[in-house]
Amino acid sequence: MAEIISGKIVSAAKREEIKTRVARLNEQGKSVGLAVIIVGNNSASRVYVNNKKKACEEVGINSFEYALPEETTQAELLDLIAQLNNDPDVNGILCQLPLPSHIDEQAVINAIDPSKDVDAFHPFNVGHIMIGDYTFLPCTPAGIMEMLKFYNISVKGKKCVVIGRSNIVGKPMAMLLLKENGTVEICHSRTENLKEETLSADILVAAVGKAYFVTADMVKEGAVVIDVGMNRNAEGKLCGDVDYDEVEKKASFITPVPGGVGPMTITMLLENTVRAVEL
Ligand code: NAP
């Protein structure tokens, strides 16, 4: 039976640390502020934004919400970002994705001042991740690295297989594992013999977006399994990309869904926002 890597436990410890750092900054007369922009009525985005606001309150970060209507133009959104880039009370800017289809997401990401880009999606920060010299790390992969560290799981020399190559999870995840001296492989929908690849993994990260995609026969005995997926199963229940009940019998460590990677993502957003002030 695998040991559970609890995002709730790691997150609580990290949030305590962040709270102390915010209080220290406050004592020095510095406030910490995060602007969160949401465009349109996507209900999942609404839930994420509310959770982010709540987490900010918990650690003493000021959150400023900009809820814009679906019909907001790209020019209007870029104007708001320019205004926030120049606002000294705003240390971090987050524009909740996805945006309505008439808005070019990359243009919006590019407009955020890289020193306030707490999602680390701006090409400037992405470039720094490639170099291995970072200011901000993308929240989900950074949260996974924190969890591995917390549970003393060494990456050095390990075969790490990441399923998924998105810009927000798969690719940066691979770079962070590489930085920690893992031997890294990225798989995707065109990978041939996926099972052969995953069976070689000491550390397997699933970021696919398909419920129960990783089955026990794809996992090596004793592997560390990290489940990034957030899916709904046939009953509408939240579940990951991993067939948890079967895989946990084989893995040495495993993250559950919910309660695994999810809580860490928001915590690392808080970390980046505090860091924006500390730097
Ligand atoms: P994404 O952009 O849709 O990327 C999915 C990746 O999976 C793609 O690279 C795709 O390959 C690959 N893939 C799809 N079908 C595959 C198959 N049959 N075999 C191998 N690879 C396959 O998704 P994402 O944004 O990275 O997110 C992935 C999952 O993580 C989603 O469930 C999302 O909700 C969740 N997520 C969770 C958190 C959190 O905080 N817990 C944060 C972010 C995302 P191609 O590139 O070839 O299409």
CSV table of C-alpha atoms and ligand atoms in Angstrom, one decimal:
chain,number,residue,atom,x,y,z
A,1,MET,CA,0.0,0.0,0.0
A,2,ALA,CA,1.3,3.4,-1.0
A,3,GLU,CA,2.0,6.3,1.4
A,4,ILE,CA,-0.3,9.2,0.7
A,5,ILE,CA,1.3,12.4,-0.3
A,6,SER,CA,-1.1,14.9,1.3
A,7,GLY,CA,-1.3,18.2,-0.4
A,8,LYS,CA,-3.4,19.4,2.5
A,9,ILE,CA,-0.6,18.7,5.0
A,10,VAL,CA,2.2,20.2,2.9
A,11,SER,CA,0.0,23.1,2.0
A,12,ALA,CA,-1.0,23.9,5.6
A,13,ALA,CA,2.7,24.0,6.6
A,14,LYS,CA,3.7,26.2,3.6
A,15,ARG,CA,0.8,28.6,4.3
A,16,GLU,CA,1.9,29.0,7.9
A,17,GLU,CA,5.4,30.0,6.6
A,18,ILE,CA,3.9,32.4,4.0
A,19,LYS,CA,1.7,34.0,6.7
A,20,THR,CA,4.8,34.7,8.8
A,21,ARG,CA,6.6,36.2,5.8
A,22,VAL,CA,3.6,38.4,5.0
A,23,ALA,CA,3.4,39.6,8.7
A,24,ARG,CA,7.1,40.4,8.6
A,25,LEU,CA,6.6,42.5,5.4
A,26,ASN,CA,3.6,44.3,7.0
A,27,GLU,CA,5.8,45.1,10.0
A,28,GLN,CA,8.2,46.8,7.6
A,29,GLY,CA,5.3,48.8,6.2
A,30,LYS,CA,4.9,46.8,3.1
A,31,SER,CA,1.6,45.3,2.1
A,32,VAL,CA,1.2,42.3,-0.3
A,33,GLY,CA,-1.5,42.5,-2.9
A,34,LEU,CA,-2.8,40.1,-5.6
A,35,ALA,CA,-5.1,41.3,-8.4
A,36,VAL,CA,-7.3,38.5,-9.8
A,37,ILE,CA,-9.1,39.1,-13.2
A,38,ILE,CA,-11.9,37.0,-14.3
A,39,VAL,CA,-13.7,37.5,-17.6
A,40,GLY,CA,-17.1,35.9,-18.3
A,41,ASN,CA,-19.2,33.4,-16.4
A,42,ASN,CA,-17.2,30.2,-16.4
A,43,SER,CA,-18.4,28.4,-13.3
A,44,ALA,CA,-15.2,26.4,-12.7
A,45,SER,CA,-13.2,29.7,-13.0
A,46,ARG,CA,-15.5,31.3,-10.5
A,47,VAL,CA,-14.8,28.5,-8.0
A,48,TYR,CA,-11.0,28.8,-8.6
A,49,VAL,CA,-11.1,32.6,-8.2
A,50,ASN,CA,-13.1,32.3,-4.9
A,51,ASN,CA,-10.7,29.8,-3.6
A,52,LYS,CA,-7.7,32.0,-4.4
A,53,LYS,CA,-9.4,35.0,-2.7
A,54,LYS,CA,-10.1,32.9,0.4
A,55,ALA,CA,-6.5,31.6,0.5
A,56,CYS,CA,-5.1,35.2,0.2
A,57,GLU,CA,-7.3,36.3,3.2
A,58,GLU,CA,-6.0,33.3,5.2
A,59,VAL,CA,-2.3,34.5,5.0
A,60,GLY,CA,-2.9,38.2,5.0
A,61,ILE,CA,-2.5,39.0,1.3
A,62,ASN,CA,-4.8,41.7,0.0
A,63,SER,CA,-6.8,40.4,-3.0
A,64,PHE,CA,-8.4,42.7,-5.6
A,65,GLU,CA,-11.0,41.1,-7.8
A,66,TYR,CA,-11.8,42.4,-11.3
A,67,ALA,CA,-14.9,40.5,-12.5
A,68,LEU,CA,-15.4,41.6,-16.1
A,69,PRO,CA,-18.4,40.8,-18.4
A,70,GLU,CA,-18.1,38.1,-21.1
A,71,GLU,CA,-18.2,40.9,-23.8
A,72,THR,CA,-15.1,42.7,-22.5
A,73,THR,CA,-12.9,43.5,-25.5
A,74,GLN,CA,-9.2,42.5,-25.6
A,75,ALA,CA,-8.3,46.2,-25.7
A,76,GLU,CA,-10.3,46.8,-22.5
A,77,LEU,CA,-8.6,43.9,-20.8
A,78,LEU,CA,-5.1,45.1,-21.9
A,79,ASP,CA,-5.9,48.6,-20.5
A,80,LEU,CA,-6.8,47.1,-17.1
A,81,ILE,CA,-3.6,45.1,-17.1
A,82,ALA,CA,-1.5,48.2,-18.0
A,83,GLN,CA,-3.2,50.0,-15.1
A,84,LEU,CA,-2.4,47.1,-12.7
A,85,ASN,CA,1.2,46.9,-13.9
A,86,ASN,CA,1.6,50.5,-12.6
A,87,ASP,CA,-0.4,50.1,-9.4
A,88,PRO,CA,2.1,49.9,-6.4
A,89,ASP,CA,-0.5,48.1,-4.3
A,90,VAL,CA,-0.6,45.3,-6.7
A,91,ASN,CA,2.3,42.9,-6.5
A,92,GLY,CA,0.9,40.0,-8.5
A,93,ILE,CA,-1.5,39.9,-11.4
A,94,LEU,CA,-3.4,36.8,-12.3
A,95,CYS,CA,-5.8,36.5,-15.2
A,96,GLN,CA,-7.9,33.4,-14.8
A,97,LEU,CA,-7.8,31.2,-17.9
A,98,PRO,CA,-9.6,30.2,-20.1
A,99,LEU,CA,-10.6,33.6,-21.5
A,100,PRO,CA,-13.6,34.0,-23.9
A,101,SER,CA,-12.6,32.9,-27.4
A,102,HIS,CA,-12.5,36.5,-28.9
A,103,ILE,CA,-9.6,37.3,-26.6
A,104,ASP,CA,-6.0,36.2,-27.5
A,105,GLU,CA,-4.7,34.6,-24.3
A,106,GLN,CA,-1.1,34.9,-25.2
A,107,ALA,CA,-1.4,38.6,-25.9
A,108,VAL,CA,-2.9,39.0,-22.4
A,109,ILE,CA,-0.1,36.9,-20.8
A,110,ASN,CA,2.5,38.9,-22.7
A,111,ALA,CA,1.0,42.2,-21.4
A,112,ILE,CA,1.5,41.3,-17.7
A,113,ASP,CA,4.7,42.8,-16.2
A,114,PRO,CA,7.0,39.8,-15.8
A,115,SER,CA,7.8,41.0,-12.2
A,116,LYS,CA,4.1,40.7,-11.3
A,117,ASP,CA,3.5,37.5,-13.3
A,118,VAL,CA,2.7,35.2,-10.4
A,119,ASP,CA,1.4,32.4,-12.7
A,120,ALA,CA,4.9,32.4,-14.4
A,121,PHE,CA,3.3,32.1,-17.8
A,122,HIS,CA,5.0,35.2,-19.4
A,123,PRO,CA,7.6,34.2,-22.0
A,124,PHE,CA,10.3,36.0,-19.9
A,125,ASN,CA,9.6,33.8,-16.9
A,126,VAL,CA,9.2,30.7,-19.1
A,127,GLY,CA,12.7,31.4,-20.5
A,128,HIS,CA,14.1,31.7,-17.0
A,129,ILE,CA,12.6,28.3,-16.2
A,130,MET,CA,14.5,26.8,-19.2
A,131,ILE,CA,17.7,28.4,-17.9
A,132,GLY,CA,17.1,27.1,-14.4
A,133,ASP,CA,17.4,30.5,-12.9
A,134,TYR,CA,13.9,31.4,-11.7
A,135,THR,CA,12.1,34.2,-10.0
A,136,PHE,CA,8.6,32.6,-10.3
A,137,LEU,CA,7.8,29.0,-10.9
A,138,PRO,CA,4.5,27.9,-12.4
A,139,CYS,CA,2.3,27.0,-9.5
A,140,THR,CA,1.3,23.4,-10.2
A,141,PRO,CA,4.7,22.0,-11.0
A,142,ALA,CA,6.3,24.1,-8.2
A,143,GLY,CA,3.7,22.6,-5.8
A,144,ILE,CA,4.6,19.1,-6.8
A,145,MET,CA,8.3,19.8,-6.2
A,146,GLU,CA,7.4,21.1,-2.7
A,147,MET,CA,5.5,17.9,-2.0
A,148,LEU,CA,8.4,15.7,-3.1
A,149,LYS,CA,10.7,17.7,-0.9
A,150,PHE,CA,8.4,17.5,2.1
A,151,TYR,CA,8.2,13.7,1.8
A,152,ASN,CA,12.0,13.4,1.3
A,153,ILE,CA,11.5,11.9,-2.2
A,154,SER,CA,14.8,12.4,-4.1
A,155,VAL,CA,14.6,13.0,-7.8
A,156,LYS,CA,18.3,12.7,-8.4
A,157,GLY,CA,19.1,10.0,-10.9
A,158,LYS,CA,15.5,8.8,-11.0
A,159,LYS,CA,13.7,8.0,-14.2
A,160,CYS,CA,10.8,10.6,-14.3
A,161,VAL,CA,8.0,10.2,-16.8
A,162,VAL,CA,5.6,13.1,-17.3
A,163,ILE,CA,2.4,12.4,-19.3
A,164,GLY,CA,1.3,15.7,-20.8
A,165,ARG,CA,3.1,18.5,-22.5
A,166,SER,CA,1.0,21.6,-21.8
A,167,ASN,CA,2.7,24.9,-21.2
A,168,ILE,CA,1.3,25.2,-17.7
A,169,VAL,CA,1.9,21.7,-16.4
A,170,GLY,CA,3.7,19.1,-18.5
A,171,LYS,CA,6.6,21.1,-19.9
A,172,PRO,CA,7.6,23.1,-16.8
A,173,MET,CA,7.2,20.0,-14.7
A,174,ALA,CA,9.8,18.3,-16.9
A,175,MET,CA,12.1,21.2,-16.5
A,176,LEU,CA,11.9,21.3,-12.7
A,177,LEU,CA,12.5,17.5,-12.5
A,178,LEU,CA,15.5,18.0,-14.8
A,179,LYS,CA,16.8,20.8,-12.6
A,180,GLU,CA,16.8,18.3,-9.7
A,181,ASN,CA,18.8,15.9,-11.7
A,182,GLY,CA,16.0,13.5,-12.7
A,183,THR,CA,16.3,11.6,-16.1
A,184,VAL,CA,13.2,13.0,-17.7
A,185,GLU,CA,10.9,11.9,-20.4
A,186,ILE,CA,7.7,13.7,-21.7
A,187,CYS,CA,4.9,11.6,-23.2
A,188,HIS,CA,1.9,12.9,-25.1
A,189,SER,CA,-1.0,11.8,-27.3
A,190,ARG,CA,1.4,10.8,-30.1
A,191,THR,CA,3.7,8.7,-27.9
A,192,GLU,CA,4.0,5.2,-29.2
A,193,ASN,CA,3.9,2.4,-26.6
A,194,LEU,CA,2.9,4.7,-23.7
A,195,LYS,CA,2.7,1.8,-21.3
A,196,GLU,CA,6.3,0.7,-22.0
A,197,GLU,CA,7.4,4.3,-21.2
A,198,THR,CA,5.3,4.6,-18.0
A,199,LEU,CA,6.4,1.2,-16.7
A,200,SER,CA,10.0,2.5,-16.7
A,201,ALA,CA,9.2,5.4,-14.4
A,202,ASP,CA,10.4,5.7,-10.8
A,203,ILE,CA,8.4,9.0,-10.6
A,204,LEU,CA,5.3,9.2,-12.8
A,205,VAL,CA,3.4,12.4,-13.2
A,206,ALA,CA,0.0,12.3,-14.9
A,207,ALA,CA,-1.2,15.6,-16.4
A,208,VAL,CA,-3.6,14.3,-19.1
A,209,GLY,CA,-7.1,15.4,-18.1
A,210,LYS,CA,-8.7,12.0,-18.6
A,211,ALA,CA,-10.4,10.2,-15.7
A,212,TYR,CA,-8.7,7.0,-14.5
A,213,PHE,CA,-6.3,7.1,-17.5
A,214,VAL,CA,-3.3,5.6,-15.7
A,215,THR,CA,-4.1,2.0,-14.7
A,216,ALA,CA,-2.2,-0.3,-12.4
A,217,ASP,CA,-0.6,-2.2,-15.3
A,218,MET,CA,1.1,1.0,-16.5
A,219,VAL,CA,2.9,1.6,-13.2
A,220,LYS,CA,6.1,0.0,-11.9
A,221,GLU,CA,6.1,-1.6,-8.5
A,222,GLY,CA,7.3,1.0,-5.9
A,223,ALA,CA,6.9,4.0,-8.2
A,224,VAL,CA,6.0,7.5,-6.9
A,225,VAL,CA,2.8,8.5,-8.6
A,226,ILE,CA,1.7,12.2,-8.9
A,227,ASP,CA,-1.8,12.8,-10.2
A,228,VAL,CA,-2.4,16.3,-11.6
A,229,GLY,CA,-5.7,15.5,-13.2
A,230,MET,CA,-9.0,17.2,-12.2
A,231,ASN,CA,-11.8,15.4,-13.9
A,232,ARG,CA,-15.4,14.4,-13.2
A,233,ASN,CA,-16.2,10.7,-13.4
A,234,ALA,CA,-19.5,9.3,-14.7
A,235,GLU,CA,-21.2,10.0,-11.3
A,236,GLY,CA,-20.0,13.6,-11.5
A,237,LYS,CA,-17.5,13.1,-8.7
A,238,LEU,CA,-14.1,14.8,-8.8
A,239,CYS,CA,-11.3,12.4,-9.8
A,240,GLY,CA,-7.8,12.4,-11.1
A,241,ASP,CA,-6.0,10.9,-14.1
A,242,VAL,CA,-5.0,7.8,-12.1
A,243,ASP,CA,-7.0,4.8,-11.2
A,244,TYR,CA,-6.2,5.5,-7.5
A,245,ASP,CA,-7.7,2.4,-5.9
A,246,GLU,CA,-5.7,0.0,-8.0
A,247,VAL,CA,-2.5,2.0,-8.5
A,248,GLU,CA,-2.1,2.7,-4.7
A,249,LYS,CA,-1.6,-1.0,-4.2
A,250,LYS,CA,1.6,-0.9,-6.4
A,251,ALA,CA,3.0,2.6,-5.8
A,252,SER,CA,5.3,3.6,-2.9
A,253,PHE,CA,3.8,7.1,-2.7
A,254,ILE,CA,0.7,8.5,-4.4
A,255,THR,CA,-1.2,11.8,-4.4
A,256,PRO,CA,-5.0,11.6,-4.0
A,257,VAL,CA,-7.6,13.6,-5.8
A,258,PRO,CA,-8.9,15.7,-4.2
A,259,GLY,CA,-6.4,16.6,-1.5
A,260,GLY,CA,-3.2,16.1,-3.5
A,261,VAL,CA,-1.8,18.5,-6.1
A,262,GLY,CA,-4.8,20.9,-6.1
A,263,PRO,CA,-4.3,22.6,-2.7
A,264,MET,CA,-0.6,23.1,-3.5
A,265,THR,CA,-1.3,25.0,-6.7
A,266,ILE,CA,-3.0,27.8,-4.8
A,267,THR,CA,-0.4,27.8,-2.1
A,268,MET,CA,2.3,28.3,-4.6
A,269,LEU,CA,0.4,31.3,-6.1
A,270,LEU,CA,0.6,32.8,-2.6
A,271,GLU,CA,4.3,32.0,-2.4
A,272,ASN,CA,4.9,33.8,-5.8
A,273,THR,CA,2.9,36.8,-4.6
A,274,VAL,CA,5.0,37.2,-1.4
A,275,ARG,CA,8.1,36.6,-3.3
A,276,ALA,CA,7.2,39.4,-5.7
A,277,VAL,CA,7.4,41.8,-2.7
A,278,GLU,CA,10.4,40.2,-1.0
A,279,LEU,CA,12.4,40.6,-4.3
B,1,NAP,P1,-4.0,19.9,-21.5
B,1,NAP,O1,-3.4,21.2,-21.9
B,1,NAP,O2,-5.3,19.4,-22.1
B,1,NAP,O3,-2.8,18.8,-21.8
B,1,NAP,C1,-3.1,17.4,-21.7
B,1,NAP,C2,-1.9,16.7,-22.2
B,1,NAP,O4,-2.2,15.3,-22.2
B,1,NAP,C3,-1.5,17.0,-23.7
B,1,NAP,O5,-0.1,17.2,-23.8
B,1,NAP,C4,-2.0,15.7,-24.4
B,1,NAP,O6,-1.1,15.4,-25.5
B,1,NAP,C5,-1.8,14.7,-23.4
B,1,NAP,N1,-2.7,13.6,-23.7
B,1,NAP,C6,-4.0,13.6,-24.0
B,1,NAP,N2,-4.4,12.3,-24.3
B,1,NAP,C7,-3.4,11.5,-24.2
B,1,NAP,C8,-3.1,10.1,-24.4
B,1,NAP,N3,-4.1,9.3,-24.8
B,1,NAP,N4,-1.9,9.6,-24.2
B,1,NAP,C9,-0.9,10.4,-23.8
B,1,NAP,N5,-1.0,11.7,-23.6
B,1,NAP,C10,-2.2,12.3,-23.8
B,1,NAP,O7,-4.2,19.8,-19.9
B,1,NAP,P2,-3.4,20.5,-18.7
B,1,NAP,O8,-3.7,22.0,-18.7
B,1,NAP,O9,-1.9,20.2,-18.8
B,1,NAP,O10,-4.1,19.8,-17.5
B,1,NAP,C11,-4.0,18.4,-17.4
B,1,NAP,C12,-4.9,18.0,-16.2
B,1,NAP,O11,-4.5,18.6,-15.0
B,1,NAP,C13,-6.4,18.5,-16.4
B,1,NAP,O12,-7.2,17.5,-15.8
B,1,NAP,C14,-6.4,19.7,-15.6
B,1,NAP,O13,-7.7,20.0,-15.1
B,1,NAP,C15,-5.5,19.4,-14.4
B,1,NAP,N6,-4.9,20.5,-13.8
B,1,NAP,C16,-4.9,20.5,-12.4
B,1,NAP,C17,-4.3,21.4,-11.7
B,1,NAP,C18,-4.3,21.4,-10.2
B,1,NAP,O14,-4.0,22.3,-9.6
B,1,NAP,N7,-4.6,20.2,-9.6
B,1,NAP,C19,-3.7,22.5,-12.3
B,1,NAP,C20,-3.6,22.5,-13.8
B,1,NAP,C21,-4.2,21.5,-14.4
B,1,NAP,P3,-1.0,16.3,-26.8
B,1,NAP,O15,-0.2,17.5,-26.5
B,1,NAP,O16,-0.4,15.4,-27.8
B,1,NAP,O17,-2.4,16.7,-27.2
